[in-house]
Each structure stands twice: as C-alpha cells, then as structure tokens.
PDB file of C-alpha atoms in Angstrom:
ATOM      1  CA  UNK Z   1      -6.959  15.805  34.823  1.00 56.00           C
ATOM      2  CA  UNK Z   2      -8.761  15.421  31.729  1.00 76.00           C
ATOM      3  CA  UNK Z   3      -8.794  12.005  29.215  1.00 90.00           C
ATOM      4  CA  UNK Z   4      -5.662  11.937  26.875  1.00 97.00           C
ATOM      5  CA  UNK Z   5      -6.764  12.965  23.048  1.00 98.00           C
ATOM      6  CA  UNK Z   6      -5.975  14.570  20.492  1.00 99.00           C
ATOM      7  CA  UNK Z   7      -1.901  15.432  19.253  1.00 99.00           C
ATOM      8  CA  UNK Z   8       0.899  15.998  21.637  1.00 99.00           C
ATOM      9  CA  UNK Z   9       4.765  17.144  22.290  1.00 99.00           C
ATOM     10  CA  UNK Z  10       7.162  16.252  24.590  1.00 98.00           C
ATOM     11  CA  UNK Z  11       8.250  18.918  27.058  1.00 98.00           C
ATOM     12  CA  UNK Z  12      11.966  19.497  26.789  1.00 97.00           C
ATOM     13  CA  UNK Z  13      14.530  21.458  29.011  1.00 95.00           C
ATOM     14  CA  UNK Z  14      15.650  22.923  25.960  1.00 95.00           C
ATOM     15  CA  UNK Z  15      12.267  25.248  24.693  1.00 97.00           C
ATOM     16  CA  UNK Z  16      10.361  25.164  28.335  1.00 97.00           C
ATOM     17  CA  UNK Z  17      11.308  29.000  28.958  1.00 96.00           C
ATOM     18  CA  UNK Z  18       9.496  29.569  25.203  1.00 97.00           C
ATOM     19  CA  UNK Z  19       6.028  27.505  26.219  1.00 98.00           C
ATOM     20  CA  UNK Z  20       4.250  30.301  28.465  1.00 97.00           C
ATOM     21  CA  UNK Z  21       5.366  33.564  26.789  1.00 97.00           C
ATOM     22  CA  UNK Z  22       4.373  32.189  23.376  1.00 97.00           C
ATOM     23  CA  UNK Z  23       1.330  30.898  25.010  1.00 96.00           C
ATOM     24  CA  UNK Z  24       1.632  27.415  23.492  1.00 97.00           C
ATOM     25  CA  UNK Z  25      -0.453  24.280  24.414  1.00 97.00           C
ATOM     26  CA  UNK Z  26      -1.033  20.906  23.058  1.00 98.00           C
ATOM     27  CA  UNK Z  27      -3.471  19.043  23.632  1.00 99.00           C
ATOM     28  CA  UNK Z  28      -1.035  17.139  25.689  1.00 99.00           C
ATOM     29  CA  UNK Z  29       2.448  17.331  27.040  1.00 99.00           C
ATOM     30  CA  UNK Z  30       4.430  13.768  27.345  1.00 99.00           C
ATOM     31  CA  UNK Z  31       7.139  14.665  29.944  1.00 98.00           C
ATOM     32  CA  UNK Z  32      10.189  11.858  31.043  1.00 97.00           C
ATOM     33  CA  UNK Z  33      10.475  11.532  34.387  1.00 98.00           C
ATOM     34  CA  UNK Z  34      14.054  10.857  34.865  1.00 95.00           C
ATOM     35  CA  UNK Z  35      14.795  14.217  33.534  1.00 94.00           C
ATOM     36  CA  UNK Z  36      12.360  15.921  35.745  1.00 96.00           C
ATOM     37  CA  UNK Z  37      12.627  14.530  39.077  1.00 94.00           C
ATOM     38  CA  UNK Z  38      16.181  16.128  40.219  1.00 90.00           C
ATOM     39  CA  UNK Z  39      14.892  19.573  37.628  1.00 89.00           C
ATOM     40  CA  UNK Z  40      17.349  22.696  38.111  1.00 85.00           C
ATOM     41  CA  UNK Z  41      15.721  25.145  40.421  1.00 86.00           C
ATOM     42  CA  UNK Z  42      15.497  27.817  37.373  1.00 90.00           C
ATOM     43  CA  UNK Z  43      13.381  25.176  35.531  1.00 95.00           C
ATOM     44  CA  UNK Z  44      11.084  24.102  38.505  1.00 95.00           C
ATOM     45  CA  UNK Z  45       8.448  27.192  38.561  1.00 95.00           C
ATOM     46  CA  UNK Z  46       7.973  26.781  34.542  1.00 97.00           C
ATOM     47  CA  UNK Z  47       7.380  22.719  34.566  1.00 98.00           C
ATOM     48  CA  UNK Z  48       5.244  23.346  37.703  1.00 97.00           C
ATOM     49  CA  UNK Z  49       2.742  25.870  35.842  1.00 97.00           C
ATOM     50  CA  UNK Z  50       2.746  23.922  32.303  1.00 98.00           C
ATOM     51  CA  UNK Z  51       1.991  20.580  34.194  1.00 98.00           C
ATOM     52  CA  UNK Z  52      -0.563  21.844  36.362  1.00 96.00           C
ATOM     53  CA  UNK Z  53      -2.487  23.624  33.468  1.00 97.00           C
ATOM     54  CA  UNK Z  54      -2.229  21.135  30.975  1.00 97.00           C
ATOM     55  CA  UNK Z  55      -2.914  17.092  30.310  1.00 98.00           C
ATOM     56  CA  UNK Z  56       0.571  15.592  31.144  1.00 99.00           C
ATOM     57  CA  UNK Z  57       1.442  12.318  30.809  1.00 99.00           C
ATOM     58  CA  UNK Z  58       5.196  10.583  31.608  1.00 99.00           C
ATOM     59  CA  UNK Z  59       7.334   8.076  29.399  1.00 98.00           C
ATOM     60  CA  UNK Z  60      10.287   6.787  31.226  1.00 97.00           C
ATOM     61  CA  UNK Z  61      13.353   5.587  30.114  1.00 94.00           C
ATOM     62  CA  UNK Z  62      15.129   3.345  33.556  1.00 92.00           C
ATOM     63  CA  UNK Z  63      12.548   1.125  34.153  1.00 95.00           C
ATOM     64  CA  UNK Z  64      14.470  -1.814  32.427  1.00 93.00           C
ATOM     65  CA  UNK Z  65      11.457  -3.995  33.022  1.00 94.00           C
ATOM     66  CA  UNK Z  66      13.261  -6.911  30.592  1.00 93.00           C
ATOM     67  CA  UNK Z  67      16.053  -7.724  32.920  1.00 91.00           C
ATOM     68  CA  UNK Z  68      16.911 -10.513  35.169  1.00 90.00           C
ATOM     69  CA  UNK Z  69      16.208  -8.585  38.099  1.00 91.00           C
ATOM     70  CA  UNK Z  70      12.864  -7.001  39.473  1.00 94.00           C
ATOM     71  CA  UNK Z  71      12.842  -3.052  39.479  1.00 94.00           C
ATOM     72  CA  UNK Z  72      14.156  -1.578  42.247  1.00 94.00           C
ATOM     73  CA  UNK Z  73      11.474  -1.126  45.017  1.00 97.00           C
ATOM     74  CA  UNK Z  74      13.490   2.141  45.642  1.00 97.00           C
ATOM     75  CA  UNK Z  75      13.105   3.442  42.046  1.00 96.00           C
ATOM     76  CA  UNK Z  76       9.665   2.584  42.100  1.00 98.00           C
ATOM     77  CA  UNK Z  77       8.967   4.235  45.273  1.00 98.00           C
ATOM     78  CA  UNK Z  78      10.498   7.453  43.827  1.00 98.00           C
ATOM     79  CA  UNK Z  79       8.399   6.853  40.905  1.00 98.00           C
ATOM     80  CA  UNK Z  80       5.131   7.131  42.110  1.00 99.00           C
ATOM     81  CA  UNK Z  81       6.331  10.130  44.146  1.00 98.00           C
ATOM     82  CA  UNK Z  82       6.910  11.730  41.271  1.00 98.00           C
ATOM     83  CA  UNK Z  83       3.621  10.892  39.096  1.00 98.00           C
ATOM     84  CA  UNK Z  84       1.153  11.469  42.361  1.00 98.00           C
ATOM     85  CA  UNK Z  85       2.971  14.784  43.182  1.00 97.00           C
ATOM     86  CA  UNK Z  86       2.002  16.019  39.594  1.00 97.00           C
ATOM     87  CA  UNK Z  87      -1.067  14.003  39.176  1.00 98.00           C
ATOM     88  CA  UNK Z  88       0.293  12.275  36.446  1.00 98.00           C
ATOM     89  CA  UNK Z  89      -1.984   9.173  35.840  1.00 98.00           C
ATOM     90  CA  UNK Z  90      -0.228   7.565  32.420  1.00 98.00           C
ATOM     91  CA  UNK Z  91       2.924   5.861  32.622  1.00 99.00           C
ATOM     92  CA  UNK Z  92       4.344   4.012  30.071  1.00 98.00           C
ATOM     93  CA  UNK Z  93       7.487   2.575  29.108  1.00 98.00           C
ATOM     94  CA  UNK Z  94       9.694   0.215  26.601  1.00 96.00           C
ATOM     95  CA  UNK Z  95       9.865  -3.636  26.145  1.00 96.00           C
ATOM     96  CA  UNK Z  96      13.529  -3.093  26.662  1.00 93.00           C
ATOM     97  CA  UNK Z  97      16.294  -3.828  29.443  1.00 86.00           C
ATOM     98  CA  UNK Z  98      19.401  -2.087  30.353  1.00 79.00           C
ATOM     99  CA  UNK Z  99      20.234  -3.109  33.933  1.00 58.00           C
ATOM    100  CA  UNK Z 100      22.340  -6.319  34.013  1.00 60.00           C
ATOM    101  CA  UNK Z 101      24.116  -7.516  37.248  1.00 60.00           C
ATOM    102  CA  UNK Z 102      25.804  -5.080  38.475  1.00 63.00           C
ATOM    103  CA  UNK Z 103      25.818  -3.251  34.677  1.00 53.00           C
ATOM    104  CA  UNK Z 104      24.041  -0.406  33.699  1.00 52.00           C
ATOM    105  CA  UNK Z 105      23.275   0.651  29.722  1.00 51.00           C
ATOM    106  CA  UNK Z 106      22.414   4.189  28.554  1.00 52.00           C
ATOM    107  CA  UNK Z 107      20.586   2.249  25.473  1.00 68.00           C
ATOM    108  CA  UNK Z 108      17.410   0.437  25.763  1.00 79.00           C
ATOM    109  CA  UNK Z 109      18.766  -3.151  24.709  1.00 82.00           C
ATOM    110  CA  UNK Z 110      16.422  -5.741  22.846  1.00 89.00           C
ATOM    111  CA  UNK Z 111      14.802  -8.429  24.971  1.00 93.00           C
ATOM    112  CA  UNK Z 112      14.894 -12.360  23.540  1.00 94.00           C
ATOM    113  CA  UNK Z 113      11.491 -13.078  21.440  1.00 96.00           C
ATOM    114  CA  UNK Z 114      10.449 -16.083  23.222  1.00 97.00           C
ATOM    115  CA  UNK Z 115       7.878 -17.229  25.545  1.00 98.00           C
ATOM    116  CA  UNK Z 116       9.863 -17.588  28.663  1.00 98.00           C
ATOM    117  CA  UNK Z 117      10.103 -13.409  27.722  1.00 97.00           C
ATOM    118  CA  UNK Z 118       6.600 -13.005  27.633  1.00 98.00           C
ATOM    119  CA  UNK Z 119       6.175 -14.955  30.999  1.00 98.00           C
ATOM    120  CA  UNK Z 120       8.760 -12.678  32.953  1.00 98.00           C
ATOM    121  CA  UNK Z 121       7.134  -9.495  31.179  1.00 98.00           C
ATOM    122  CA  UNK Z 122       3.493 -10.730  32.257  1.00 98.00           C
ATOM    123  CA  UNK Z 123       5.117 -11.021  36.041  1.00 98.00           C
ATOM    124  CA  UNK Z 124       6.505  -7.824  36.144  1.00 98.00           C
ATOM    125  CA  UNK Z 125       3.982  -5.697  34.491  1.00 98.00           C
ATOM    126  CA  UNK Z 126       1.642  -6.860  36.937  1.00 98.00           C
ATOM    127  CA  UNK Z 127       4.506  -6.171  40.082  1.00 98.00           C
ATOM    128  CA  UNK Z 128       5.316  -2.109  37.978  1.00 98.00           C
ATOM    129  CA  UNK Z 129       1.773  -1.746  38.355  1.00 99.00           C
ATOM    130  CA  UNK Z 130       1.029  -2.733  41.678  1.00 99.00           C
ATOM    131  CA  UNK Z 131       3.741  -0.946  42.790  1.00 99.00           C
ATOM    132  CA  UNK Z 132       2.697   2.488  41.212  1.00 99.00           C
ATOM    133  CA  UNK Z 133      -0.707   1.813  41.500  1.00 98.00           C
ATOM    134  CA  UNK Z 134      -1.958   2.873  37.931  1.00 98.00           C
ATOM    135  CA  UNK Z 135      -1.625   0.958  34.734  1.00 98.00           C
ATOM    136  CA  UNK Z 136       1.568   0.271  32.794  1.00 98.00           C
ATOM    137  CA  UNK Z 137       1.964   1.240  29.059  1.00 99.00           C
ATOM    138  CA  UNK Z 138       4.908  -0.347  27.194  1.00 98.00           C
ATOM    139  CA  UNK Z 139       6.193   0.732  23.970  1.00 98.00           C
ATOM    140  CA  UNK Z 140       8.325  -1.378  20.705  1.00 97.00           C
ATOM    141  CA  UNK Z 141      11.659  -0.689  20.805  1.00 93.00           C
ATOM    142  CA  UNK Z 142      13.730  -0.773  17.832  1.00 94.00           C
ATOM    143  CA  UNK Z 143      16.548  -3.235  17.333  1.00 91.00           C
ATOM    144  CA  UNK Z 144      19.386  -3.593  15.248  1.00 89.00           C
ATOM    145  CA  UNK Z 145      19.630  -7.582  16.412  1.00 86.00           C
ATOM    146  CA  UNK Z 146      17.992 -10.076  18.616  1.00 84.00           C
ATOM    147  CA  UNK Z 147      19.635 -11.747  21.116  1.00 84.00           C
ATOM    148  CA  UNK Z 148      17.302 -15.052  20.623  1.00 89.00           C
ATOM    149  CA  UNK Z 149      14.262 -15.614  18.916  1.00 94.00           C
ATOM    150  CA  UNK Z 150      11.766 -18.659  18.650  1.00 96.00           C
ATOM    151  CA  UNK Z 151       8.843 -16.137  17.122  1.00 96.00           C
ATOM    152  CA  UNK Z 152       8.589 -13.478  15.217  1.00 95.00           C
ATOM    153  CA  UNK Z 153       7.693 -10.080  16.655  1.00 96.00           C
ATOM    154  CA  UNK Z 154       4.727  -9.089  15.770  1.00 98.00           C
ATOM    155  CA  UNK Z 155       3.243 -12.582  17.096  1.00 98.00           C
ATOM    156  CA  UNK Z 156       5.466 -11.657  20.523  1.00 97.00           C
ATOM    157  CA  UNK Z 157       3.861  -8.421  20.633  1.00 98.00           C
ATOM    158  CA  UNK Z 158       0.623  -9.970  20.237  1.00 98.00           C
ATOM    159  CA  UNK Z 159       0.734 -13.004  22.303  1.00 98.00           C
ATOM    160  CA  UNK Z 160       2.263 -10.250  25.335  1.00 98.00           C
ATOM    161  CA  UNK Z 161      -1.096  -8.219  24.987  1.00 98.00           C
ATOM    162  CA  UNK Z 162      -2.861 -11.304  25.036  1.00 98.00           C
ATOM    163  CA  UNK Z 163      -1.625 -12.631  27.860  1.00 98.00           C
ATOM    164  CA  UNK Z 164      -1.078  -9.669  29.816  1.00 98.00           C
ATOM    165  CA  UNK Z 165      -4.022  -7.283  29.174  1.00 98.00           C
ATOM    166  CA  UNK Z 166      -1.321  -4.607  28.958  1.00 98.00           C
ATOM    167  CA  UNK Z 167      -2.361  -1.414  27.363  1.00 98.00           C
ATOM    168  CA  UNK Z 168      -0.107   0.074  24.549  1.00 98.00           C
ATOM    169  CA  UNK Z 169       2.332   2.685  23.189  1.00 99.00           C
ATOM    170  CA  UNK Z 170       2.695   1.982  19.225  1.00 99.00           C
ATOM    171  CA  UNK Z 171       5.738   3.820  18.364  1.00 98.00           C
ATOM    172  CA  UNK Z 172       5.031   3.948  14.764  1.00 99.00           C
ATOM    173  CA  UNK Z 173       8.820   5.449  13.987  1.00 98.00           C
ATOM    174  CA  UNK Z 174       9.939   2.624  15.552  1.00 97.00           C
ATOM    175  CA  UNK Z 175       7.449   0.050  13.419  1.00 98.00           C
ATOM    176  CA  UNK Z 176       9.282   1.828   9.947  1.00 98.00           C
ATOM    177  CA  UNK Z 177      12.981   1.770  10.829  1.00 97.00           C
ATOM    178  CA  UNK Z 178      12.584  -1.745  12.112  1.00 96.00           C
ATOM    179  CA  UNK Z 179      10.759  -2.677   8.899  1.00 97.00           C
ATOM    180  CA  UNK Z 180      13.417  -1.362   6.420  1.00 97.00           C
ATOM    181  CA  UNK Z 181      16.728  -3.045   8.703  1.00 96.00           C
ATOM    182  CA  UNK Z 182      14.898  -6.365   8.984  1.00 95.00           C
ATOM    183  CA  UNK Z 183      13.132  -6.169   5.663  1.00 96.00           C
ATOM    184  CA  UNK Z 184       9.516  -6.534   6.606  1.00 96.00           C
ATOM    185  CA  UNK Z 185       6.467  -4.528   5.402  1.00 98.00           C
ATOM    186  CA  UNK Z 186       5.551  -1.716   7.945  1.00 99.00           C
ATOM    187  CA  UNK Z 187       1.765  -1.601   6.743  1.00 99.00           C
ATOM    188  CA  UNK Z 188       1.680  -5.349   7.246  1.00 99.00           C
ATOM    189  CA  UNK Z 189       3.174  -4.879  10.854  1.00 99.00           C
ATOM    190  CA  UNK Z 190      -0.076  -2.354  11.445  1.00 99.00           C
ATOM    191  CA  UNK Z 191      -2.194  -4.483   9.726  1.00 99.00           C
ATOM    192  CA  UNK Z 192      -1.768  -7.682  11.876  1.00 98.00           C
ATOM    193  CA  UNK Z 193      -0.991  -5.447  15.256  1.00 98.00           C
ATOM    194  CA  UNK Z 194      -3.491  -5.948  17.656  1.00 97.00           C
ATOM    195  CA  UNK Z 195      -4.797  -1.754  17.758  1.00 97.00           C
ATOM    196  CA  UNK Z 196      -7.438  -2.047  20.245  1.00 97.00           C
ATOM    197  CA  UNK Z 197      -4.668  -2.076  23.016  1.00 97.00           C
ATOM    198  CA  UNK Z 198      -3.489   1.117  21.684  1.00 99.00           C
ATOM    199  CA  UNK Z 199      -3.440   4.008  24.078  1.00 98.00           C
ATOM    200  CA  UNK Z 200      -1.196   6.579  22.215  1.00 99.00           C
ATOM    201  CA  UNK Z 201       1.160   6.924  19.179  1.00 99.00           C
ATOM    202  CA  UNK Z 202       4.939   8.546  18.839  1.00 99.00           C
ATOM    203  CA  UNK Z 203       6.102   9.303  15.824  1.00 99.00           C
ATOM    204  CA  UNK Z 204       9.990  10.682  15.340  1.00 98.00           C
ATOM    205  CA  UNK Z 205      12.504  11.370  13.382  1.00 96.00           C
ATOM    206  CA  UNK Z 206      15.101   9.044  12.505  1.00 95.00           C
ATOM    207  CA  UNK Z 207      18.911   8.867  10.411  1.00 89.00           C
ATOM    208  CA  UNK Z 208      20.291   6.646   7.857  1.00 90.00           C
ATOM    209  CA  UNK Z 209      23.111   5.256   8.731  1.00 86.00           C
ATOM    210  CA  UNK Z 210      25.008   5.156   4.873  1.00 80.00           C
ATOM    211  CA  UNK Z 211      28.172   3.350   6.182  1.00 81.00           C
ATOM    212  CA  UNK Z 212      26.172   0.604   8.769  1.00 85.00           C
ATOM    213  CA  UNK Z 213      23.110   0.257   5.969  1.00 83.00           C
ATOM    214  CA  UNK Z 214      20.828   0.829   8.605  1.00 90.00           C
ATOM    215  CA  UNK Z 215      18.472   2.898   9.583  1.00 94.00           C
ATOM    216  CA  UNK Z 216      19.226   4.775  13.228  1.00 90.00           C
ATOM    217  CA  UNK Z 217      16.648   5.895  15.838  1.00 91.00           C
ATOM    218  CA  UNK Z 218      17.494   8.870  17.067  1.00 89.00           C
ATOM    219  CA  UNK Z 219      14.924  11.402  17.763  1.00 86.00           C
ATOM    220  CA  UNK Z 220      17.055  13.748  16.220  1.00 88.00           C
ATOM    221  CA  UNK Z 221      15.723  15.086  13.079  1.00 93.00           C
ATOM    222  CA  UNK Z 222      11.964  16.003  11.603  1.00 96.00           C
ATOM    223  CA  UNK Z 223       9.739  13.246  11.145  1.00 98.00           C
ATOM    224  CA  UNK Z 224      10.160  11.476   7.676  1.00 97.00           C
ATOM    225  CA  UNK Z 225       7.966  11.131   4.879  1.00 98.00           C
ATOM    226  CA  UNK Z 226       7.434   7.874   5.080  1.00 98.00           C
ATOM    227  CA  UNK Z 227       6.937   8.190   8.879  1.00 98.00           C
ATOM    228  CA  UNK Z 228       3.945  10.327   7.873  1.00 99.00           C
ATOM    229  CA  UNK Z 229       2.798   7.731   5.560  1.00 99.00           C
ATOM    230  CA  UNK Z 230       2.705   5.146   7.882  1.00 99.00           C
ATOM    231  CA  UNK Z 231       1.034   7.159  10.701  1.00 99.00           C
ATOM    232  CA  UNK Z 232      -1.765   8.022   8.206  1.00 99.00           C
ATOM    233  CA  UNK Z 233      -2.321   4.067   7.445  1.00 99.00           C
ATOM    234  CA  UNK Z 234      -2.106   3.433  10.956  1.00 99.00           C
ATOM    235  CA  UNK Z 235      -4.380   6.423  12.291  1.00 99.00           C
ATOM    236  CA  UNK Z 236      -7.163   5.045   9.687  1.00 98.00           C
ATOM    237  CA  UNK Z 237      -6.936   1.542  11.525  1.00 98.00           C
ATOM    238  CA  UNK Z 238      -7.777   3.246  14.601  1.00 98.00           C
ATOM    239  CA  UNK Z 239      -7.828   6.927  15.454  1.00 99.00           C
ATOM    240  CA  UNK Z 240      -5.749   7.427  18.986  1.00 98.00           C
ATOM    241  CA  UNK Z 241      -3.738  10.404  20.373  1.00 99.00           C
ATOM    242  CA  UNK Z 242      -0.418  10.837  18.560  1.00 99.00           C
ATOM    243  CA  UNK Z 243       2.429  12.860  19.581  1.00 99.00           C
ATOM    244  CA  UNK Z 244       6.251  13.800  18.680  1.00 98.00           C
ATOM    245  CA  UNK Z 245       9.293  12.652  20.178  1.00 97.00           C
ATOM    246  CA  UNK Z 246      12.362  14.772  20.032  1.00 96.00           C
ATOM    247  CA  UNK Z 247      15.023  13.943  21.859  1.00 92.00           C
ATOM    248  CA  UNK Z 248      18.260  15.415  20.341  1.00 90.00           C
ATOM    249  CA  UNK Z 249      19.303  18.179  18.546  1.00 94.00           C
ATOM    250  CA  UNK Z 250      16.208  19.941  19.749  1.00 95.00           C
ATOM    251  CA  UNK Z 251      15.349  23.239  17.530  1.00 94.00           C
ATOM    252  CA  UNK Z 252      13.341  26.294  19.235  1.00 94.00           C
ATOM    253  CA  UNK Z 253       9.647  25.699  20.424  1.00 97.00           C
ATOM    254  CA  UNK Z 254       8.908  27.703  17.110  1.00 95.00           C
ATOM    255  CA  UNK Z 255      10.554  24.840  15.140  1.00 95.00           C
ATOM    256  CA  UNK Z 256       8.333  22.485  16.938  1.00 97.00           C
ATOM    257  CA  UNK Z 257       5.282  24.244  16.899  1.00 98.00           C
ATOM    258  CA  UNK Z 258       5.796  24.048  13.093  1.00 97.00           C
ATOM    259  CA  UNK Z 259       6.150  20.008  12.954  1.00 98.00           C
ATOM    260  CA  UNK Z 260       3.473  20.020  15.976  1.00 99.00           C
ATOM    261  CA  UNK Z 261       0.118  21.339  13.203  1.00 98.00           C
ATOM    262  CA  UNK Z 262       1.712  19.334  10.424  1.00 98.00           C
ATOM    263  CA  UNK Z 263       0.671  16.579  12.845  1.00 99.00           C
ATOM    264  CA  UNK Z 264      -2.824  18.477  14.137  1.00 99.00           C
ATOM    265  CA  UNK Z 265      -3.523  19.238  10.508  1.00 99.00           C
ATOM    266  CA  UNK Z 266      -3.105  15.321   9.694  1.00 99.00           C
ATOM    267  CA  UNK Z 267      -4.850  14.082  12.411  1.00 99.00           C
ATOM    268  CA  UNK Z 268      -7.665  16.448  12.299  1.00 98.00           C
ATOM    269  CA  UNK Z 269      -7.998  15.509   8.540  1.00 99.00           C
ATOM    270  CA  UNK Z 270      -8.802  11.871   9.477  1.00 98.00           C
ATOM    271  CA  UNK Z 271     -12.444  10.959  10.982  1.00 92.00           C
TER     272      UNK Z 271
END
C-alpha cells in the first residue's frame, strides 16, 4: 500500500455503513485493532472493501508496553495476524500501561518519568517490534498525575527517541490539555520536541472538567480552537500527516466529513 500523507479519520463502527454509499475517502483511514479483530459479521464485508481500497494504518489501545510484564507473546501473535492479513504496515501505540499483576485497566495509566522507564521502554520496543516484525510508533499520553518523576517530560520524551530510535505519534490534543492541567506552554512543548521522529499527528476533541479544574481527554467532542492553533504552530515546524480521533459520542460520517476539510483545508493551506 501506498506511503502515509496527507489528512486522515479514524474508521468507526458507528458511520462504516455511510463510507461507501457516500463515496468518502481520506487520504488515510487509522483503524484500532482491538475493535476490529472479533468485527460483527454485518460489519466484516464493509471494513474488508474500505481497507483494501484505501491507505490504512492501526493504533492500538492493549499493548500496555509500560508495565512490569512483557506483552503477551499470545497477543502479539494475534497482532501481527491481524496487521499482515490486512496489509497493515503502521502500528503505533501509547507510552502508557494498564496491565498490572493479575489487574487489568480500561484507561491508559501514566508511566514514572525516570530513566529506569526509558530503559524498560528501549527493551520492549525493540521485543514489540521484533515480534510483529515492522516498526513501533508510540504516542504521549495525557496525565492527570505522575506516579514518580526525576525529569521532566519533554526531556523523557526526548531522551526515549534518543535512545531508542523509535519513530513517533505526536498527539498534539494531548500536548494542549496536558499543558493547561500542569501549567506549561504547549508551543514551548513543540518547540523543544524532537519533530524529525514524527510520523503522524492526532488531533481531538477534549472537555473541561468545571468541578475537577481540569481539562479531560475524551475524544468526545469537535476539535477546539486552540487545538487548531496549536496544530498550525506545530504543522509549520514540520509538515506530517495529521488525522482526527473520535472516539465517543460519534456524530454521522456527514458530521465528520465536515471537521475532516476543516483539517484538509488547514493542512493544504500550509507549504
């Protein structure tokens, strides 16, 4: 399949029915796996057609590549499956765990910000992608604490590409509502953020959270102003494909489309 570029969507149960009779088609679709692999028979025929027409690349959610324990050799297995059945060459995922013991999370918990972190990451990125046998993107998470710290992010994100050679997914949504809860600037983040990594961008919507005082990612409402803002400064840094996340509350395809050339229209506007 063709080189990732341009603006993308992510392919949802909810408007899949819409995509062929209304003849839509990103540049690319970003599809998670975990919602695909075990797909309702009704669903099957559509994702089959869409993914084999169209650049398609996956984002999971379970890889939990922070924990104490290596992935599962069994999940991974399954995992490749999957992405060499659809010929789904990018994979990427978030600096995140939620496995513990014998303890499972449906949120994507924040990992310590230390070197002894960056280490373990280092070893498993290079066991994810040995196992799957294609490269490993990770993505920032947002956090509403950290568990322990001894640096500050951006210089863990950093050192972690350094040290790694991991390529990147800058969630720039992510970048903003981190920036107002911890009171840092979000251009600043960009600014010192090592770009050249960078292999795509999500942008989402987000809610604020009056009675916590925080901002709350949860790909559940149209991408914010400042969001745009941000993407803009960030796009000018370095010009990389850019999609939308939209994970809840998910309008019609026609809704989307909508939001989808808002971001086309932006990112065409930039050189």
């Amino acid at each position: 399949m063709s080189k990732l570029q341009g603006c993308g969507l992510g392919l949802r149960r909810e408007f899949i029915q819409e995509v062929i009779p209304q003849g839509f088609k990103p540049d690319f679709w970003e599809i998670t796996p975990e919602n695909w692999i075990h797909m309702p028979y009704h669903h099957k025929e559509a994702f089959e057609e869409i993914v084999s027409s169209s650049k398609t690349i996956a984002h999971g959610v379970s890889l939990s590549i922070g924990s104490d324990k290596k992935p599962s050799k069994k999940f991974l297995k399954q995992m490749k499956d999957f992405l060499d059945c659809y010929h789904i060459k990018e994979y990427s995922e978030h600096i995140s765990f939620s496995n513990m013991q014998n303890a499972h999370s449906y949120e994507l918990l924040p990992l310590p910000l230390t070197k002894s972190m960056i280490e373990r990451l280092c070893d498993r990125i290079k066991y994810v992608q040995d196992a799957l046998q294609r490269e490993l993107i990770l993505e920032n998470a947002t956090y509403y604490y950290v568990p322990h710290a001894t640096m500050s992010e951006i210089d863990f994100l950093n050192e972690l590409i350094h040290k790694s050679g991991v390529k990147f997914l800058l969630d720039v949504n992510n970048v903003y509502v981190n920036s107002v809860n911890h009171n840092y600037d979000a251009k600043a983040f960009i600014d010192e953020f090592d770009m050249s990594t960078v292999s795509y961008i999500h942008i989402a919507g987000h809610y604020d959270d009056k009675e916590s005082g925080f901002l709350v990612d949860t790909h559940g409402k149209a991408v914010k102003d400042e969001v745009w803002d941000l993407l803009e400064h960030t796009l000018k840094k370095r010009k990389v494909p850019t999609m939308i996340e939209r994970d809840n509350h998910i309008p019609s395809l026609k809704a989307m489309k909508r939001e989808y050339e808002k971001l086309s229209s932006l990112y065409g506007s930039i050189s």
